[in-house]
């Protein structure tokens, strides 16, 4: 039997950002190209990336507001210009960025008269408010206003339903998607079998992520979705009839999977900031002065490196080791001091 000739592509795909701008604090735009692609590949990638950008990236939103002084959603309160419904709509517009896992609490406690904006929200340090000028409510009289907030990180959108209402607690429709819109277009060039394509991707975000960050996050999420198929190919590839077996070119699945898992682990560690580790103020400030901001930064240092920092003692290193062991089951390199 004559062996079928296999054409191997030696093309090197390259991508770059051709345009990037911030139209406002809550509207970022980026335009990217990927080339060279074979005929049909641009549409395959473009459709998948658009769906991943719009549906697979997590965002942070306010999902519930609570106040004992509010009888129902459409009530009005003396001394407050807006109705309760308008206040909830204003809270929905606030854009947040966080490395939160699940939910956390925040609050607004102010005294009128005056204008209440997103700047008045008291939130954990790992939750960042993108636009502090976002209006929430106008107080026309010297009254006290206290609102408890629930902040959640998720993906997609969350629509409130009647059974979600509780006494003095009101759910807020949440759009977790940080990407407002995404489009793709294709430019073709060449003739016949040599025809190639350039993929153009346009991304608009709400400011909690830059378009470049959104592109990276969507790409990682797509890779994660396809990883199970690589496991299946590696572990369950069996041919029932041995006579039909053909020699396969060695394909290092284990190496590729190991690199992907290592990269994913580093991304996760980079997303955990040291202010989430329950460190004492002294240890936290020492680490911050040494440009250690994330868990990944911390793990890149040995115990000996920490001891070389100014005002750092062995008790401080033990505190860090205890926290790492308790919450993450990991350790720093063990060197002799």
Coordinates of C-alpha atoms in Angstrom, one line a residue:
X1 CA 0.0 0.0 0.0
X2 CA 1.3 3.4 -0.9
X3 CA 1.6 5.7 2.1
X4 CA -0.5 8.8 1.9
X5 CA 1.5 12.0 1.9
X6 CA 0.8 14.3 4.8
X7 CA 1.3 18.0 4.3
X8 CA 2.7 19.6 7.5
X9 CA 2.3 23.3 7.9
X10 CA 5.3 25.2 8.9
X11 CA 3.4 28.5 9.3
X12 CA 3.9 30.4 12.5
X13 CA 0.8 32.1 13.8
X14 CA 1.3 35.6 15.2
X15 CA -1.1 38.0 16.8
X16 CA -0.8 41.6 17.8
X17 CA -2.9 44.5 19.0
X18 CA -3.4 47.1 16.2
X19 CA -5.6 49.5 18.2
X20 CA -6.3 50.2 21.9
X21 CA -8.1 53.0 23.6
X22 CA -10.1 53.9 26.7
X23 CA -13.2 55.9 25.7
X24 CA -14.1 56.2 29.4
X25 CA -13.5 54.5 32.7
X26 CA -16.2 52.0 31.8
X27 CA -15.6 51.5 28.1
X28 CA -12.3 50.1 26.7
X29 CA -11.7 49.1 23.1
X30 CA -9.1 46.8 21.5
X31 CA -8.6 45.5 18.0
X32 CA -6.4 42.4 17.4
X33 CA -5.3 40.4 14.4
X34 CA -4.2 36.8 14.0
X35 CA -2.4 35.5 10.9
X36 CA -1.7 33.7 8.7
X37 CA -4.6 31.2 8.8
X38 CA -5.7 28.6 6.2
X39 CA -9.1 29.0 4.5
X40 CA -11.9 28.5 7.0
X41 CA -9.8 28.7 10.2
X42 CA -10.4 32.4 10.8
X43 CA -14.2 31.8 11.1
X44 CA -13.7 28.8 13.4
X45 CA -11.5 30.7 15.8
X46 CA -13.5 33.9 15.5
X47 CA -16.8 32.3 16.4
X48 CA -15.3 30.3 19.3
X49 CA -13.5 33.4 20.7
X50 CA -16.6 35.6 20.5
X51 CA -18.6 33.0 22.5
X52 CA -15.8 32.6 25.1
X53 CA -15.3 36.4 25.4
X54 CA -19.1 37.0 26.0
X55 CA -19.9 33.9 28.1
X56 CA -16.8 32.3 29.7
X57 CA -15.1 35.2 31.5
X58 CA -16.0 35.9 35.1
X59 CA -16.9 39.3 36.5
X60 CA -17.9 41.0 39.8
X61 CA -21.2 42.6 40.6
X62 CA -23.4 43.8 43.4
X63 CA -26.1 41.2 43.6
X64 CA -28.1 42.2 46.7
X65 CA -28.9 45.3 48.8
X66 CA -30.3 45.3 52.3
X67 CA -31.8 48.0 54.5
X68 CA -34.2 47.7 57.4
X69 CA -35.8 51.1 56.5
X70 CA -36.9 50.0 53.1
X71 CA -40.4 48.5 53.2
X72 CA -40.5 47.4 49.5
X73 CA -38.7 48.0 46.2
X74 CA -41.0 50.7 44.9
X75 CA -41.2 52.7 48.1
X76 CA -40.0 56.3 48.6
X77 CA -38.1 57.5 51.7
X78 CA -38.3 61.0 53.2
X79 CA -35.1 62.8 52.6
X80 CA -34.0 60.7 49.6
X81 CA -34.6 62.1 46.1
X82 CA -34.6 58.7 44.3
X83 CA -37.0 55.8 44.7
X84 CA -35.7 52.5 46.0
X85 CA -36.0 51.1 42.5
X86 CA -33.8 53.9 41.1
X87 CA -31.2 53.2 43.8
X88 CA -31.1 49.5 42.9
X89 CA -30.6 50.4 39.3
X90 CA -27.8 52.7 40.1
X91 CA -26.1 50.0 42.2
X92 CA -26.4 47.7 39.2
X93 CA -24.4 50.1 37.1
X94 CA -21.3 50.0 39.4
X95 CA -18.4 48.2 37.8
X96 CA -16.1 46.1 40.1
X97 CA -12.9 44.2 39.7
X98 CA -11.8 41.5 42.1
X99 CA -10.1 38.2 42.7
X100 CA -13.0 37.2 44.9
X101 CA -14.1 33.5 45.2
X102 CA -17.8 33.4 45.8
X103 CA -19.4 36.3 47.7
X104 CA -18.4 38.9 50.2
X105 CA -20.1 41.8 52.0
X106 CA -19.8 45.6 51.6
X107 CA -21.7 48.5 52.9
X108 CA -22.7 52.2 52.5
X109 CA -23.1 54.3 55.7
X110 CA -23.5 58.0 55.1
X111 CA -25.3 61.0 56.6
X112 CA -27.0 63.7 54.5
X113 CA -27.5 66.0 52.9
X114 CA -25.2 65.3 50.0
X115 CA -24.6 63.0 47.0
X116 CA -23.7 59.4 47.5
X117 CA -21.4 57.8 44.9
X118 CA -19.5 54.6 44.5
X119 CA -16.7 56.2 46.4
X120 CA -18.8 55.8 49.6
X121 CA -18.9 52.0 49.4
X122 CA -16.9 50.3 52.1
X123 CA -15.6 47.1 50.5
X124 CA -12.8 44.5 51.2
X125 CA -9.3 45.5 49.8
X126 CA -9.5 42.9 47.1
X127 CA -12.5 44.5 45.5
X128 CA -11.7 47.5 43.3
X129 CA -14.3 50.0 42.2
X130 CA -13.6 51.1 38.6
X131 CA -15.5 54.4 38.5
X132 CA -15.8 56.1 41.9
X133 CA -18.0 58.8 40.5
X134 CA -20.9 56.5 39.7
X135 CA -24.0 58.1 41.3
X136 CA -26.0 56.1 43.8
X137 CA -28.4 58.4 45.7
X138 CA -29.1 62.0 46.6
X139 CA -29.8 62.8 50.3
X140 CA -31.8 66.0 50.6
X141 CA -32.1 66.1 54.4
X142 CA -29.7 65.3 57.4
X143 CA -30.7 61.6 57.6
X144 CA -28.6 58.5 58.1
X145 CA -28.5 56.0 55.3
X146 CA -27.1 52.5 55.8
X147 CA -27.2 49.9 53.1
X148 CA -25.7 46.4 53.2
X149 CA -24.4 45.0 49.9
X150 CA -23.6 41.5 48.7
X151 CA -20.8 41.3 46.1
X152 CA -20.5 38.2 44.0
X153 CA -18.1 37.0 41.3
X154 CA -19.6 34.8 38.6
X155 CA -20.1 34.6 34.9
X156 CA -23.0 35.2 32.6
X157 CA -26.0 37.0 34.1
X158 CA -28.3 36.6 37.1
X159 CA -31.9 37.6 36.8
X160 CA -33.8 38.2 40.1
X161 CA -37.0 36.2 40.7
X162 CA -39.9 36.8 43.1
X163 CA -38.8 34.1 45.6
X164 CA -35.4 35.9 46.0
X165 CA -37.0 38.8 47.9
X166 CA -36.5 38.7 51.7
X167 CA -37.4 41.2 54.4
X168 CA -35.5 44.4 53.7
X169 CA -33.2 42.5 51.3
X170 CA -33.5 43.0 47.6
X171 CA -31.7 41.1 44.8
X172 CA -30.2 43.1 41.9
X173 CA -30.1 41.9 38.3
X174 CA -26.4 41.2 37.7
X175 CA -24.5 41.2 34.4
X176 CA -21.2 39.6 35.3
X177 CA -19.8 39.7 31.8
X178 CA -16.9 42.2 31.6
X179 CA -17.0 42.1 27.8
X180 CA -19.7 44.3 26.5
X181 CA -19.4 43.3 22.9
X182 CA -17.1 41.3 20.6
X183 CA -16.9 41.1 16.8
X184 CA -14.8 39.3 14.3
X185 CA -14.1 39.9 10.7
X186 CA -11.9 38.1 8.1
X187 CA -9.6 39.4 5.3
X188 CA -8.7 36.8 2.6
X189 CA -5.7 37.0 0.3
X190 CA -4.0 34.8 -2.2
X191 CA -5.4 32.4 -4.8
X192 CA -6.5 28.8 -5.0
X193 CA -4.9 26.4 -2.6
X194 CA -2.5 29.2 -1.4
X195 CA -5.4 31.3 -0.1
X196 CA -4.9 32.5 3.4
X197 CA -6.9 34.6 5.9
X198 CA -6.3 37.2 8.6
X199 CA -8.7 37.3 11.6
X200 CA -9.6 40.6 13.1
X201 CA -11.1 40.6 16.6
X202 CA -12.7 43.7 18.2
X203 CA -13.4 43.7 21.9
X204 CA -15.2 46.2 24.1
X205 CA -15.0 45.8 27.9
X206 CA -16.6 47.6 30.9
X207 CA -13.2 48.7 32.3
X208 CA -12.8 45.9 34.9
X209 CA -10.6 44.1 32.3
X210 CA -8.6 45.5 29.4
X211 CA -9.4 44.0 26.0
X212 CA -6.0 42.3 26.0
X213 CA -6.7 40.7 29.4
X214 CA -10.1 39.6 28.2
X215 CA -8.5 38.0 25.2
X216 CA -6.0 36.1 27.3
X217 CA -8.7 35.0 29.8
X218 CA -11.0 33.8 27.0
X219 CA -8.1 31.8 25.4
X220 CA -7.3 30.1 28.7
X221 CA -10.9 29.2 29.2
X222 CA -11.1 27.6 25.7
X223 CA -8.0 25.6 26.4
X224 CA -9.5 24.3 29.7
X225 CA -12.6 23.2 27.8
X226 CA -10.5 21.1 25.4
X227 CA -8.1 19.6 27.9
X228 CA -10.4 16.6 28.6
X229 CA -10.2 15.5 24.9
X230 CA -6.4 15.5 25.3
X231 CA -6.7 13.2 28.3
X232 CA -9.1 10.9 26.3
X233 CA -6.7 10.8 23.4
X234 CA -3.8 9.9 25.6
X235 CA -5.4 7.3 27.8
X236 CA -8.2 5.7 25.7
X237 CA -6.8 5.5 22.3
X238 CA -7.3 1.8 21.4
X239 CA -8.0 0.1 18.0
X240 CA -10.1 -3.0 18.1
X241 CA -8.4 -4.7 15.1
X242 CA -4.6 -4.7 15.3
X243 CA -4.2 -5.1 11.6
X244 CA -5.5 -1.6 11.0
X245 CA -3.0 -0.1 13.4
X246 CA -0.7 2.5 11.7
X247 CA 2.5 4.0 13.1
X248 CA 1.8 7.3 14.9
X249 CA 4.1 10.2 15.0
X250 CA 5.2 10.7 18.7
X251 CA 3.1 13.4 20.2
X252 CA 4.1 14.5 23.7
X253 CA 0.7 15.0 25.3
X254 CA 2.1 14.6 28.8
X255 CA 4.6 17.4 28.2
X256 CA 1.9 19.7 26.7
X257 CA -0.5 19.0 29.6
X258 CA 2.1 19.5 32.2
X259 CA 3.0 22.9 30.7
X260 CA -0.7 23.9 30.5
X261 CA -1.4 22.9 34.1
X262 CA 1.7 24.7 35.4
X263 CA 0.7 27.8 33.5
X264 CA -2.8 27.6 34.9
X265 CA -1.5 27.1 38.5
X266 CA 0.8 30.2 38.1
X267 CA -2.2 32.2 36.9
X268 CA -4.3 31.2 39.9
X269 CA -1.4 32.0 42.3
X270 CA -1.0 35.4 40.7
X271 CA -4.7 36.1 41.3
X272 CA -4.4 35.8 45.1
X273 CA -3.1 38.9 46.7
X274 CA -1.2 38.9 50.0
X275 CA -3.9 41.1 51.7
X276 CA -6.1 38.0 51.5
X277 CA -3.7 35.9 53.6
X278 CA -4.6 37.2 57.1
X279 CA -1.1 38.4 57.7
X280 CA -0.2 40.8 60.5
X281 CA 0.2 44.4 59.5
X282 CA 3.9 44.3 60.1
X283 CA 4.5 41.3 57.9
X284 CA 2.1 42.6 55.2
X285 CA 4.0 46.0 55.1
X286 CA 7.4 44.3 54.9
X287 CA 6.3 42.1 52.0
X288 CA 4.8 45.1 50.2
X289 CA 8.0 47.2 50.6
X290 CA 9.8 44.3 48.9
X291 CA 7.4 44.4 45.9
X292 CA 5.6 41.2 46.9
X293 CA 2.0 41.6 46.1
X294 CA 0.6 38.2 45.1
X295 CA 1.0 34.6 46.4
X296 CA 3.1 33.9 43.3
X297 CA 5.5 36.7 44.2
X298 CA 5.8 35.2 47.7
X299 CA 6.5 31.7 46.5
X300 CA 9.3 32.9 44.3
X301 CA 11.2 33.7 47.5
X302 CA 12.9 31.2 49.9
X303 CA 12.8 31.4 53.6
X304 CA 16.3 32.8 53.5
X305 CA 15.2 35.6 51.1
X306 CA 12.5 36.6 53.5
X307 CA 15.0 36.8 56.4
X308 CA 17.1 39.2 54.4
X309 CA 14.3 41.7 54.4
X310 CA 14.5 44.7 56.7
X311 CA 12.7 44.2 60.1
X312 CA 11.9 40.6 59.2
X313 CA 12.3 37.9 62.0
X314 CA 12.1 34.2 62.2
X315 CA 8.7 34.5 63.9
X316 CA 7.4 36.4 60.8
X317 CA 8.6 33.6 58.5
X318 CA 6.9 31.0 60.8
X319 CA 3.6 33.0 60.5
X320 CA 3.8 32.9 56.7
X321 CA 4.6 29.2 56.7
X322 CA 1.7 28.4 58.9
X323 CA -0.7 30.3 56.7
X324 CA 0.6 28.7 53.5
X325 CA 0.3 25.2 55.1
X326 CA -3.2 25.8 56.5
X327 CA -4.9 27.4 53.5
X328 CA -2.9 26.1 50.5
X329 CA -0.9 23.0 51.7
X330 CA 2.3 24.5 50.2
X331 CA 5.6 25.5 51.6
X332 CA 8.5 27.9 50.8
X333 CA 11.9 26.5 49.9
X334 CA 13.6 25.3 53.1
X335 CA 17.1 26.8 53.5
X336 CA 19.2 26.9 56.6
X337 CA 19.4 30.4 58.1

